[in-house]
PDB file of C-alpha atoms in Angstrom:
ATOM      1  CA  TYR X  21      -4.156   1.412 -12.455  1.00 72.00           C
ATOM      2  CA  PHE X  22      -0.752   1.612  -9.644  1.00 70.00           C
ATOM      3  CA  VAL X  23       0.464   4.723  -8.108  1.00 73.00           C
ATOM      4  CA  GLY X  24       3.213   4.299  -5.208  1.00 65.00           C
ATOM      5  CA  PHE X  25       3.822   7.667  -5.510  1.00 69.00           C
ATOM      6  CA  GLU X  26       7.620   7.517  -6.695  1.00 65.00           C
ATOM      7  CA  ASP X  27       8.019  10.153  -8.918  1.00 60.00           C
ATOM      8  CA  GLN X  28       6.673  13.165  -7.136  1.00 53.00           C
ATOM      9  CA  ASP X  29       3.418  13.781 -10.092  1.00 55.00           C
ATOM     10  CA  LEU X  30       0.434  14.043  -8.165  1.00 62.00           C
ATOM     11  CA  SER X  31      -1.284  16.544 -10.475  1.00 61.00           C
ATOM     12  CA  CYS X  32      -3.576  13.925 -10.926  1.00 71.00           C
ATOM     13  CA  TRP X  33      -4.861  13.315  -7.561  1.00 75.00           C
ATOM     14  CA  ALA X  34      -7.015  16.134  -6.355  1.00 76.00           C
ATOM     15  CA  ILE X  35      -6.844  18.067  -2.951  1.00 70.00           C
ATOM     16  CA  GLU X  36     -10.499  18.727  -1.300  1.00 65.00           C
ATOM     17  CA  GLY X  37     -10.722  19.555   2.756  1.00 55.00           C
ATOM     18  CA  ASN X  38     -10.999  22.917   4.422  1.00 45.00           C
ATOM     19  CA  ARG X  39      -6.646  22.405   4.784  1.00 46.00           C
ATOM     20  CA  GLY X  40      -5.557  23.738   1.425  1.00 41.00           C
ATOM     21  CA  ASN X  41      -2.294  21.524   1.500  1.00 42.00           C
ATOM     22  CA  ASN X  42      -1.969  19.764   4.182  1.00 45.00           C
ATOM     23  CA  TRP X  43      -0.363  16.453   2.070  1.00 47.00           C
ATOM     24  CA  ILE X  44       2.928  16.026   0.967  1.00 48.00           C
ATOM     25  CA  THR X  45       4.644  13.298  -0.519  1.00 48.00           C
ATOM     26  CA  LEU X  46       8.474  12.668   0.834  1.00 47.00           C
ATOM     27  CA  SER X  47      11.347  10.709   1.776  1.00 43.00           C
ATOM     28  CA  PRO X  48      10.574   8.658   5.262  1.00 45.00           C
ATOM     29  CA  PHE X  49      13.356   8.456   7.655  1.00 42.00           C
ATOM     30  CA  GLU X  50      13.155   5.507  10.560  1.00 42.00           C
ATOM     31  CA  SER X  51      13.542   8.158  14.010  1.00 38.00           C
ATOM     32  CA  SER X  52      10.035   9.321  13.533  1.00 49.00           C
ATOM     33  CA  THR X  53       7.133   7.549  15.525  1.00 51.00           C
ATOM     34  CA  ARG X  54       4.610   8.795  12.778  1.00 60.00           C
ATOM     35  CA  ILE X  55       6.135   8.475   9.345  1.00 67.00           C
ATOM     36  CA  PRO X  56       7.193   5.004   8.613  1.00 70.00           C
ATOM     37  CA  ILE X  57       9.804   3.742   5.460  1.00 74.00           C
ATOM     38  CA  ALA X  58       7.985   3.569   2.345  1.00 74.00           C
ATOM     39  CA  TYR X  59       6.599  -0.356   1.916  1.00 74.00           C
ATOM     40  CA  GLU X  60       7.948  -0.052  -1.210  1.00 70.00           C
ATOM     41  CA  GLY X  61      10.496   2.278  -2.857  1.00 70.00           C
ATOM     42  CA  ASN X  62      11.260   5.495  -1.163  1.00 72.00           C
ATOM     43  CA  GLN X  63       7.925   7.607  -1.497  1.00 74.00           C
ATOM     44  CA  ILE X  64       5.187   7.792   0.319  1.00 79.00           C
ATOM     45  CA  LEU X  65       1.551   9.728   0.712  1.00 80.00           C
ATOM     46  CA  CYS X  66       1.535  11.281   4.562  1.00 78.00           C
ATOM     47  CA  PHE X  67      -1.892  13.181   5.604  1.00 73.00           C
ATOM     48  CA  GLU X  68      -1.675  16.473   7.526  1.00 66.00           C
ATOM     49  CA  ALA X  69      -4.656  17.433   9.141  1.00 59.00           C
ATOM     50  CA  GLU X  70      -5.155  18.460  12.678  1.00 57.00           C
ATOM     51  CA  ASP X  71      -7.884  19.954  15.207  1.00 58.00           C
ATOM     52  CA  GLY X  72     -10.303  18.184  13.954  1.00 59.00           C
ATOM     53  CA  ASN X  73     -10.233  19.078  10.590  1.00 65.00           C
ATOM     54  CA  ASN X  74      -9.966  16.642   7.001  1.00 71.00           C
ATOM     55  CA  SER X  75      -7.530  16.493   4.976  1.00 75.00           C
ATOM     56  CA  ILE X  76      -8.819  14.886   1.211  1.00 81.00           C
ATOM     57  CA  VAL X  77      -7.101  13.752  -1.317  1.00 83.00           C
ATOM     58  CA  ALA X  78      -8.871  12.368  -4.370  1.00 87.00           C
ATOM     59  CA  SER X  79      -8.101   9.338  -8.038  1.00 87.00           C
ATOM     60  CA  PRO X  80      -7.888  10.502 -11.254  1.00 87.00           C
ATOM     61  CA  ILE X  81     -11.202   9.184 -13.476  1.00 88.00           C
ATOM     62  CA  PHE X  82     -11.598   5.690 -13.789  1.00 89.00           C
ATOM     63  CA  ASN X  83     -13.272   3.605 -16.598  1.00 89.00           C
ATOM     64  CA  LEU X  84     -14.400   1.338 -14.876  1.00 90.00           C
ATOM     65  CA  SER X  85     -18.022  -0.091 -16.974  1.00 87.00           C
ATOM     66  CA  GLU X  86     -16.203  -2.884 -18.391  1.00 82.00           C
ATOM     67  CA  LEU X  87     -14.336  -4.281 -15.100  1.00 81.00           C
ATOM     68  CA  GLU X  88     -15.622  -7.615 -14.018  1.00 79.00           C
ATOM     69  CA  GLN X  89     -14.872  -7.213 -10.383  1.00 81.00           C
ATOM     70  CA  PRO X  90     -12.928  -3.504  -9.859  1.00 88.00           C
ATOM     71  CA  TYR X  91     -11.396  -3.788  -7.147  1.00 88.00           C
ATOM     72  CA  VAL X  92      -9.031  -1.201  -4.699  1.00 91.00           C
ATOM     73  CA  LYS X  93      -5.801  -2.708  -3.109  1.00 89.00           C
ATOM     74  CA  PHE X  94      -3.497  -0.427  -0.605  1.00 90.00           C
ATOM     75  CA  ARG X  95      -1.240  -0.157   2.388  1.00 88.00           C
ATOM     76  CA  TYR X  96      -2.148   2.325   4.423  1.00 88.00           C
ATOM     77  CA  TYR X  97      -0.361   3.156   7.887  1.00 85.00           C
ATOM     78  CA  ILE X  98      -2.117   5.220  11.540  1.00 81.00           C
ATOM     79  CA  SER X  99       0.961   5.856  13.103  1.00 75.00           C
ATOM     80  CA  LEU X 100       0.213   5.618  17.000  1.00 60.00           C
ATOM     81  CA  ASN X 101       0.168   9.036  18.060  1.00 55.00           C
ATOM     82  CA  ALA X 102      -3.242   8.517  15.562  1.00 48.00           C
ATOM     83  CA  ASP X 103      -4.836   7.679  19.522  1.00 50.00           C
ATOM     84  CA  TYR X 104      -5.430  11.337  19.980  1.00 55.00           C
ATOM     85  CA  GLY X 105      -8.413  10.499  17.130  1.00 54.00           C
ATOM     86  CA  ASP X 106      -7.071  10.775  13.378  1.00 58.00           C
ATOM     87  CA  LYS X 107      -9.374   8.526  11.634  1.00 77.00           C
ATOM     88  CA  LEU X 108      -8.892   7.646   7.599  1.00 86.00           C
ATOM     89  CA  SER X 109     -12.157   6.770   5.701  1.00 91.00           C
ATOM     90  CA  LEU X 110     -12.218   5.477   1.801  1.00 94.00           C
ATOM     91  CA  TYR X 111     -14.539   6.640  -0.102  1.00 95.00           C
ATOM     92  CA  TYR X 112     -16.074   6.128  -3.590  1.00 96.00           C
ATOM     93  CA  ARG X 113     -18.302   8.138  -5.786  1.00 95.00           C
ATOM     94  CA  GLU X 114     -19.788   7.173  -9.695  1.00 95.00           C
ATOM     95  CA  ASN X 115     -18.889  10.346 -11.209  1.00 92.00           C
ATOM     96  CA  GLN X 116     -17.673  14.012 -10.153  1.00 88.00           C
ATOM     97  CA  SER X 117     -21.239  15.042  -9.955  1.00 91.00           C
ATOM     98  CA  SER X 118     -22.568  12.319  -7.454  1.00 93.00           C
ATOM     99  CA  GLU X 119     -21.514  12.122  -3.628  1.00 91.00           C
ATOM    100  CA  TRP X 120     -18.855  11.208  -2.111  1.00 92.00           C
ATOM    101  CA  ILE X 121     -20.315   7.006  -0.410  1.00 94.00           C
ATOM    102  CA  LYS X 122     -18.389   5.697   2.475  1.00 94.00           C
ATOM    103  CA  LEU X 123     -16.698   2.515   2.183  1.00 93.00           C
ATOM    104  CA  LYS X 124     -14.804   1.685   5.152  1.00 92.00           C
ATOM    105  CA  ASN X 125     -13.571   3.794   8.584  1.00 89.00           C
ATOM    106  CA  TYR X 126      -9.732   2.909   9.601  1.00 88.00           C
ATOM    107  CA  THR X 127      -9.341   3.933  13.267  1.00 80.00           C
ATOM    108  CA  THR X 128      -7.264   1.412  14.896  1.00 79.00           C
ATOM    109  CA  SER X 129      -3.349   2.599  15.179  1.00 76.00           C
ATOM    110  CA  THR X 130      -1.046   0.108  13.381  1.00 76.00           C
ATOM    111  CA  MET X 131       2.207  -0.977  14.416  1.00 70.00           C
ATOM    112  CA  ASP X 132       3.412  -1.701  10.330  1.00 78.00           C
ATOM    113  CA  TRP X 133       1.519  -1.214   6.344  1.00 84.00           C
ATOM    114  CA  ILE X 134      -1.273  -3.302   6.447  1.00 86.00           C
ATOM    115  CA  LEU X 135      -2.925  -4.616   3.444  1.00 86.00           C
ATOM    116  CA  ASP X 136      -6.533  -3.985   2.627  1.00 88.00           C
ATOM    117  CA  SER X 137      -8.859  -5.241  -0.897  1.00 85.00           C
ATOM    118  CA  LEU X 138     -11.959  -3.660  -1.009  1.00 88.00           C
ATOM    119  CA  SER X 139     -14.701  -4.805  -3.837  1.00 88.00           C
ATOM    120  CA  LEU X 140     -15.514  -1.271  -5.579  1.00 92.00           C
ATOM    121  CA  PRO X 141     -19.882  -1.138  -5.894  1.00 93.00           C
ATOM    122  CA  ASN X 142     -21.764   0.563  -9.165  1.00 93.00           C
ATOM    123  CA  PRO X 143     -18.833   0.749 -11.335  1.00 92.00           C
ATOM    124  CA  THR X 144     -18.583   3.529 -14.293  1.00 93.00           C
ATOM    125  CA  SER X 145     -17.257   5.287 -16.681  1.00 90.00           C
ATOM    126  CA  SER X 146     -16.105   8.385 -14.764  1.00 92.00           C
ATOM    127  CA  TYR X 147     -15.193   6.836 -11.492  1.00 94.00           C
ATOM    128  CA  GLN X 148     -13.333   8.103  -8.423  1.00 93.00           C
ATOM    129  CA  ILE X 149     -12.060   7.379  -4.989  1.00 94.00           C
ATOM    130  CA  ALA X 150     -10.697   9.410  -1.936  1.00 92.00           C
ATOM    131  CA  PHE X 151      -8.933   8.987   1.081  1.00 91.00           C
ATOM    132  CA  LYS X 152     -10.324  11.164   3.891  1.00 86.00           C
ATOM    133  CA  VAL X 153      -8.445  11.775   7.052  1.00 81.00           C
ATOM    134  CA  LEU X 154     -10.169  13.443   9.911  1.00 73.00           C
ATOM    135  CA  GLY X 155      -7.222  14.505  11.835  1.00 62.00           C
ATOM    136  CA  ASP X 156      -5.887  15.806  15.731  1.00 58.00           C
ATOM    137  CA  TYR X 157      -1.986  15.719  15.064  1.00 57.00           C
ATOM    138  CA  PRO X 158      -0.076  15.643  11.765  1.00 52.00           C
ATOM    139  CA  LEU X 159       1.854  13.351  10.229  1.00 54.00           C
ATOM    140  CA  ALA X 160      -0.530  10.813  11.450  1.00 68.00           C
ATOM    141  CA  VAL X 161      -1.564   8.220   8.301  1.00 80.00           C
ATOM    142  CA  SER X 162       0.279   7.456   5.088  1.00 84.00           C
ATOM    143  CA  LEU X 163      -0.770   5.357   2.311  1.00 86.00           C
ATOM    144  CA  ASP X 164       1.519   3.512  -0.135  1.00 85.00           C
ATOM    145  CA  ALA X 165       1.279   1.205  -2.901  1.00 83.00           C
ATOM    146  CA  ILE X 166      -2.271   2.234  -4.482  1.00 87.00           C
ATOM    147  CA  SER X 167      -4.309   0.249  -7.529  1.00 86.00           C
ATOM    148  CA  VAL X 168      -7.244  -0.661  -9.008  1.00 87.00           C
ATOM    149  CA  TYR X 169      -7.587  -3.694 -10.963  1.00 83.00           C
ATOM    150  CA  ASP X 170     -10.071  -6.107 -12.116  1.00 80.00           C
ATOM    151  CA  ALA X 171      -9.959  -9.375 -10.188  1.00 71.00           C
ATOM    152  CA  GLU X 172     -12.529 -11.284 -12.726  1.00 58.00           C
ATOM    153  CA  VAL X 173      -8.500 -11.253 -14.529  1.00 59.00           C
ATOM    154  CA  ILE X 174      -6.567 -13.374 -11.987  1.00 48.00           C
ATOM    155  CA  ASP X 175      -7.930 -15.057  -9.146  1.00 41.00           C
ATOM    156  CA  GLN X 176      -9.398 -13.084  -6.743  1.00 37.00           C
ATOM    157  CA  GLY X 177      -7.558 -14.227  -3.603  1.00 35.00           C
ATOM    158  CA  SER X 178      -3.707 -14.413  -5.294  1.00 34.00           C
ATOM    159  CA  LEU X 179      -4.261 -10.940  -4.984  1.00 37.00           C
ATOM    160  CA  ILE X 180      -5.676 -10.081  -2.158  1.00 32.00           C
ATOM    161  CA  ASP X 181      -2.924 -12.242  -0.085  1.00 34.00           C
ATOM    162  CA  VAL X 182       0.150 -11.136  -1.505  1.00 38.00           C
ATOM    163  CA  GLU X 183       2.337 -10.469   1.527  1.00 39.00           C
ATOM    164  CA  ASN X 184       4.450 -13.227  -0.106  1.00 46.00           C
ATOM    165  CA  ALA X 185       5.026 -11.001  -2.022  1.00 45.00           C
ATOM    166  CA  ASN X 186       9.069 -10.124  -1.205  1.00 48.00           C
ATOM    167  CA  GLU X 187       9.196 -14.516  -1.980  1.00 58.00           C
ATOM    168  CA  LEU X 188       9.542 -13.260  -5.425  1.00 69.00           C
ATOM    169  CA  GLN X 189      12.533 -10.860  -6.649  1.00 79.00           C
ATOM    170  CA  ALA X 190      11.782  -9.715  -9.571  1.00 85.00           C
ATOM    171  CA  THR X 191      14.282  -7.428 -11.597  1.00 89.00           C
ATOM    172  CA  ILE X 192      13.764  -6.296 -15.587  1.00 92.00           C
ATOM    173  CA  PHE X 193      16.820  -5.143 -17.414  1.00 92.00           C
ATOM    174  CA  PRO X 194      17.719  -2.745 -19.613  1.00 92.00           C
ATOM    175  CA  ASN X 195      14.959  -0.571 -18.241  1.00 90.00           C
ATOM    176  CA  PRO X 196      14.185   1.652 -19.137  1.00 91.00           C
ATOM    177  CA  ALA X 197      14.300  -0.519 -22.444  1.00 92.00           C
ATOM    178  CA  ASN X 198      13.381   0.082 -26.703  1.00 90.00           C
ATOM    179  CA  ASN X 199      12.175  -3.231 -28.199  1.00 89.00           C
ATOM    180  CA  GLN X 200      13.049  -6.068 -25.994  1.00 92.00           C
ATOM    181  CA  ALA X 201      14.136  -6.796 -22.017  1.00 94.00           C
ATOM    182  CA  ILE X 202      14.214  -9.466 -19.697  1.00 94.00           C
ATOM    183  CA  LEU X 203      12.209 -10.251 -16.637  1.00 94.00           C
ATOM    184  CA  LYS X 204      14.208 -11.986 -14.511  1.00 91.00           C
ATOM    185  CA  VAL X 205      12.833 -13.788 -11.418  1.00 88.00           C
ATOM    186  CA  GLU X 206      14.077 -15.795  -8.246  1.00 84.00           C
ATOM    187  CA  GLY X 207      11.726 -17.388  -6.110  1.00 77.00           C
ATOM    188  CA  LEU X 208       9.911 -18.670  -8.350  1.00 80.00           C
ATOM    189  CA  SER X 209       8.278 -21.704  -6.706  1.00 79.00           C
ATOM    190  CA  GLN X 210       5.036 -22.107  -9.186  1.00 80.00           C
ATOM    191  CA  ASP X 211       4.191 -21.253 -12.300  1.00 85.00           C
ATOM    192  CA  ALA X 212       3.068 -17.551 -12.956  1.00 85.00           C
ATOM    193  CA  LYS X 213       1.070 -15.856 -14.884  1.00 85.00           C
ATOM    194  CA  ILE X 214       2.421 -12.833 -16.511  1.00 88.00           C
ATOM    195  CA  LEU X 215       0.936  -9.129 -16.869  1.00 85.00           C
ATOM    196  CA  ILE X 216       1.890  -5.885 -18.546  1.00 87.00           C
ATOM    197  CA  CYS X 217      -0.145  -2.990 -17.701  1.00 81.00           C
ATOM    198  CA  ASP X 218      -0.433   0.553 -18.884  1.00 78.00           C
ATOM    199  CA  MET X 219      -0.915   3.610 -16.496  1.00 71.00           C
ATOM    200  CA  GLN X 220      -4.564   3.253 -16.925  1.00 63.00           C
ATOM    201  CA  GLY X 221      -4.402  -0.490 -15.670  1.00 64.00           C
ATOM    202  CA  ARG X 222      -5.818  -1.848 -18.623  1.00 71.00           C
ATOM    203  CA  ILE X 223      -3.778  -5.274 -19.930  1.00 76.00           C
ATOM    204  CA  VAL X 224      -1.709  -4.597 -23.278  1.00 84.00           C
ATOM    205  CA  GLU X 225      -0.025  -8.514 -22.555  1.00 86.00           C
ATOM    206  CA  LYS X 226      -0.113 -11.900 -21.107  1.00 85.00           C
ATOM    207  CA  GLY X 227       2.165 -14.201 -20.725  1.00 88.00           C
ATOM    208  CA  GLU X 228       3.193 -17.823 -18.676  1.00 89.00           C
ATOM    209  CA  MET X 229       6.562 -18.444 -16.465  1.00 89.00           C
ATOM    210  CA  LYS X 230       6.788 -22.039 -15.140  1.00 88.00           C
ATOM    211  CA  CYS X 231       8.457 -22.705 -11.852  1.00 83.00           C
ATOM    212  CA  ASN X 232      11.823 -24.005 -12.968  1.00 80.00           C
ATOM    213  CA  GLU X 233      11.511 -21.160 -15.127  1.00 87.00           C
ATOM    214  CA  LYS X 234      13.962 -17.565 -14.429  1.00 88.00           C
ATOM    215  CA  GLU X 235      14.134 -15.752 -17.179  1.00 92.00           C
ATOM    216  CA  TYR X 236      10.848 -13.980 -19.711  1.00 93.00           C
ATOM    217  CA  LYS X 237      11.669 -12.190 -22.580  1.00 93.00           C
ATOM    218  CA  LEU X 238       9.686  -8.634 -23.126  1.00 94.00           C
ATOM    219  CA  GLU X 239       8.727  -8.257 -26.462  1.00 92.00           C
ATOM    220  CA  LEU X 240       8.573  -4.908 -26.947  1.00 92.00           C
ATOM    221  CA  GLU X 241       8.170  -3.779 -30.803  1.00 90.00           C
ATOM    222  CA  ASN X 242       4.640  -2.740 -30.530  1.00 89.00           C
ATOM    223  CA  PHE X 243       4.690  -0.934 -27.290  1.00 91.00           C
ATOM    224  CA  ALA X 244       4.500   3.219 -27.931  1.00 89.00           C
ATOM    225  CA  SER X 245       6.505   4.438 -25.261  1.00 90.00           C
ATOM    226  CA  GLY X 246       5.370   5.016 -21.649  1.00 88.00           C
ATOM    227  CA  VAL X 247       5.292   4.028 -18.013  1.00 86.00           C
ATOM    228  CA  TYR X 248       4.034   0.009 -17.600  1.00 87.00           C
ATOM    229  CA  TYR X 249       3.757  -2.275 -15.165  1.00 84.00           C
ATOM    230  CA  VAL X 250       4.432  -6.229 -15.462  1.00 87.00           C
ATOM    231  CA  LYS X 251       2.921  -8.230 -12.764  1.00 82.00           C
ATOM    232  CA  ILE X 252       4.113 -11.968 -11.487  1.00 83.00           C
ATOM    233  CA  ILE X 253       1.030 -13.791 -10.431  1.00 79.00           C
ATOM    234  CA  THR X 254       1.255 -17.167  -8.616  1.00 75.00           C
ATOM    235  CA  GLU X 255      -1.454 -19.062  -6.183  1.00 66.00           C
ATOM    236  CA  LYS X 256       0.573 -16.997  -2.939  1.00 66.00           C
ATOM    237  CA  ALA X 257       2.202 -14.299  -3.977  1.00 67.00           C
ATOM    238  CA  VAL X 258       2.306 -11.219  -6.884  1.00 70.00           C
ATOM    239  CA  SER X 259       5.181  -8.653  -7.260  1.00 76.00           C
ATOM    240  CA  THR X 260       4.798  -5.704  -9.559  1.00 78.00           C
ATOM    241  CA  GLN X 261       7.677  -4.034 -11.362  1.00 84.00           C
ATOM    242  CA  LYS X 262       7.586  -0.648 -13.113  1.00 85.00           C
ATOM    243  CA  LEU X 263       8.891  -0.719 -17.027  1.00 89.00           C
ATOM    244  CA  ILE X 264       9.261   2.270 -19.185  1.00 90.00           C
ATOM    245  CA  VAL X 265       9.530   1.459 -22.586  1.00 92.00           C
ATOM    246  CA  GLU X 266      11.390   4.650 -24.842  1.00 89.00           C
TER     247      GLU X 266
END
């Protein structure tokens, strides 16, 4: 599962807490000291929580029961204004009737997007995660590029260390596509795994690219229409491209 907030469709994410709809997605602008430029694409999730109140956004329900090592990975940004006391926390729960359990707190202001990746304990078939902001200053905390995945499928170290992802310049054409598309990759200095995942994070196709190759043919005849994510994975980098099949 991956969400980068580009489609502005957050109907599957639930808002909880006592601040109503005090959260937004938007195209950030550079002149703001609180709202960063998106890490990927143009849209991010910004939290608005003031006067010591909470804003909470809860994920869709995930079926993690068949995953060997479920992980969540995301980018977060806490602005300098968060010195007023804003805190970001990550929670999980095993089903909708159970209590939220805190996984980690984030309280330090950042100067850039920060990557974190955490193991998800006690996986179930009705699992959820949630991000909670205790705020004293509006729009001080932002999130981008959230993914839930199985670290058993891919080498865990490669997934967590994605700082070199920008070395991989990947494009898919045509996109949207019908029966076939071409994945073009520049900067591939190592052999790479190719994974195609659906919106639920399930792997629907696997492949490989050699370090001297620049193109990979995506055969899509048996794919249902919808949105997929193509992952290019090496020992040092991970790059994800969105693919639309019509």
